XYZ file of C-alpha atoms in Angstrom:
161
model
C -13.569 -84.723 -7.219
C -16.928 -84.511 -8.736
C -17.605 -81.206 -8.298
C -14.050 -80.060 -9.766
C -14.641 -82.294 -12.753
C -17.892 -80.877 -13.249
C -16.269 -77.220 -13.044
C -13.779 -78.064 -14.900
C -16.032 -78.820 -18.750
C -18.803 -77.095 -17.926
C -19.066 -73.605 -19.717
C -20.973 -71.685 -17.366
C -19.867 -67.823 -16.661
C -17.311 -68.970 -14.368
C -13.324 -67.710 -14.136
C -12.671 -71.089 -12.937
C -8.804 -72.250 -14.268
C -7.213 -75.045 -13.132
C -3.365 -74.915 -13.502
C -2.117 -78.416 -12.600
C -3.225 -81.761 -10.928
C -1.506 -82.324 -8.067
C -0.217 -85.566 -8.399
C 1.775 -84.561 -10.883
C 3.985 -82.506 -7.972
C 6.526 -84.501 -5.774
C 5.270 -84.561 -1.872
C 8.154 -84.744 0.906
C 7.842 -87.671 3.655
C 4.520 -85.737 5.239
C 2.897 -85.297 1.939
C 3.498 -81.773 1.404
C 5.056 -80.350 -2.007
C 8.416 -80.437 -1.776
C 10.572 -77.105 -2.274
C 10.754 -77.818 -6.332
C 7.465 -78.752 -6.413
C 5.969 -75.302 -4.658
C 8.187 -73.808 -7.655
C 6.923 -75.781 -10.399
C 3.195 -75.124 -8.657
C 3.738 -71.750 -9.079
C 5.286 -70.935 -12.193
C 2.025 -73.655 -13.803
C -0.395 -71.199 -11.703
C 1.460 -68.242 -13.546
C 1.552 -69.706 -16.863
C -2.526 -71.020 -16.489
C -2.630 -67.145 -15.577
C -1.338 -65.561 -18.141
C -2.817 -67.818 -20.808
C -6.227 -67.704 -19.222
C -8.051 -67.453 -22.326
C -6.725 -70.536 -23.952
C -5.471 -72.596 -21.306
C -6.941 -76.222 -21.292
C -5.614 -79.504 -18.948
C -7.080 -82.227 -21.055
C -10.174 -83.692 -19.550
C -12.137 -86.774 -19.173
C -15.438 -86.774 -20.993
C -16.420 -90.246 -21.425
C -16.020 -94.260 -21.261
C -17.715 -96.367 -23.348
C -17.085 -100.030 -23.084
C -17.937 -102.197 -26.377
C -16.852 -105.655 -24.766
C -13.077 -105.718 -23.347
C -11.894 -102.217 -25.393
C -12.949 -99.001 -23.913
C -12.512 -95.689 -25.619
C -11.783 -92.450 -22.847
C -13.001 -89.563 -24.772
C -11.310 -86.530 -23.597
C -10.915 -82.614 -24.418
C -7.451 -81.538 -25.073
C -5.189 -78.540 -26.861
C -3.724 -80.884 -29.675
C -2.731 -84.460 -29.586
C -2.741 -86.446 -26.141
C 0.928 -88.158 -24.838
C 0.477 -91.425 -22.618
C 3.232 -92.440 -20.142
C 3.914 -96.412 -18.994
C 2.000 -95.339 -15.840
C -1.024 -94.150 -17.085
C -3.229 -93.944 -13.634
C -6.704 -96.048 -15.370
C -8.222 -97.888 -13.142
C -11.749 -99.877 -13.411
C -13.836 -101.620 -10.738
C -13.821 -105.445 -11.524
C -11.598 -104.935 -14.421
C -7.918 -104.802 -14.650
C -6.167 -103.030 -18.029
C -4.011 -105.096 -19.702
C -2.543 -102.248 -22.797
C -3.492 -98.378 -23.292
C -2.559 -96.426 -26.181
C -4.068 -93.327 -27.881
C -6.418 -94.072 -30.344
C -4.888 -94.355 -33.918
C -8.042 -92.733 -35.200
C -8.635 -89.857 -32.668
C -5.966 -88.595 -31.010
C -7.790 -87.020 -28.022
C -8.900 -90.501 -27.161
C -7.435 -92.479 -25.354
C -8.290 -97.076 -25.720
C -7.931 -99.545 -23.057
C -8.066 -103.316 -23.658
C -9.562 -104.931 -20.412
C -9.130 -108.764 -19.275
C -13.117 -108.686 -18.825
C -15.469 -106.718 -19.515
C -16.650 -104.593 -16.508
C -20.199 -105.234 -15.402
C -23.055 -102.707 -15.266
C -22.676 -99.630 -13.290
C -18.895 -99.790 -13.177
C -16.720 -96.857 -13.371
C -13.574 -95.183 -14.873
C -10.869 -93.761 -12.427
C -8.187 -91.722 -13.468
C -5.719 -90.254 -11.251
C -7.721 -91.046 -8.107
C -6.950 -92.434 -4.749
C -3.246 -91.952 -4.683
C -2.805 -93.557 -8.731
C -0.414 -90.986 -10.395
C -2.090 -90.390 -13.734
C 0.291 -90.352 -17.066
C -2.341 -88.520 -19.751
C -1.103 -85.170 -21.060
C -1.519 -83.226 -23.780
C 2.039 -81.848 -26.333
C 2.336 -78.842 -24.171
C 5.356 -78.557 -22.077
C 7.844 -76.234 -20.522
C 10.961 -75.799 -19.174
C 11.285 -74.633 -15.143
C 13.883 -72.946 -13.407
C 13.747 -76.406 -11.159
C 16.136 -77.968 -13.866
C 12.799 -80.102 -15.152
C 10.409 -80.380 -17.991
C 7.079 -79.691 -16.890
C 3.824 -81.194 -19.023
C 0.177 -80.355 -18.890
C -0.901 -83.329 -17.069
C -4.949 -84.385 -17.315
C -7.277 -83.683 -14.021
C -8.126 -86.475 -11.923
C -11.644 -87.921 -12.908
C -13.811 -90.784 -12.312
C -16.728 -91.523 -15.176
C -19.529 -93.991 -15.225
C -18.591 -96.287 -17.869
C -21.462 -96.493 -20.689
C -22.051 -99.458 -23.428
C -22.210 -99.242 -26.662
């Protein structure tokens, strides 16, 4: 997960693209992609493809805590969407509301019962959470869905300001 994430922002002279999360993809009974999902896997692969130059999954850049709120920084193509199930999670802190933040819109702020202690970290989209951050992008596949440009999985020490 690290490494990816690293991958992922860094602008090294890499061709590295990465088309979709998985977690965004249904999984049959064994945990394999379902028959719509290897579709919708492929036509995102295609699409990352063909847009190579510009295509961007919104990333995770950075948590800073400043007592129970804590801004997610990210890097996206336009505005960031957030679903009911947005896939935060925080050691020895539970989120009680997320929203993007009125002021940034490629942030995202979570209000915390507690503020997390010292060396605690951000999770997104990790250990089986679905994640629900995504940028405006979106597009319509031959599976009969609408498919989004979900964010990658991440996991960020959490810094305070």
């Amino acid at each position: 997960l690290k490494g990816l994430w690293e991958l992922s922002w860094n602008h090294g002279d890499h061709r590295l693209i990465v088309s979709a999360p998985s977690y965004m993809f249904d999984l049959d009974a064994y945990d394999r992609p379902t028959d719509a999902a290897r579709v919708q896997q492929a036509e995102m692969t295609a699409l990352a493809i063909a847009s190579a130059d510009t295509w961007l999954c919104p990333r995770l850049h950075l948590a800073e805590c400043s007592g129970q709120t804590l801004r997610v920084v990210c890097r996206v193509d336009g505005h960031l969407h957030l679903d009911a199930n947005h896939g935060f999670t925080i050691e020895n802190a539970n989120v009680t509301a997320a929203q993007i933040d009125p002021e940034d819109p490629q942030s995202v702020l979570l209000t915390l019962d507690r503020t997390p202690p010292p060396g605690a970290h951000l999770s997104y989209a990790t250990n089986g959470t679905k994640g629900g951050l995504r940028d405006s992008w979106s597009y319509a596949s031959r599976t009969g869905t609408t498919l989004y440009r979900f964010a990658l999985p991440a996991q960020l020490p959490i810094t305070y300001v």
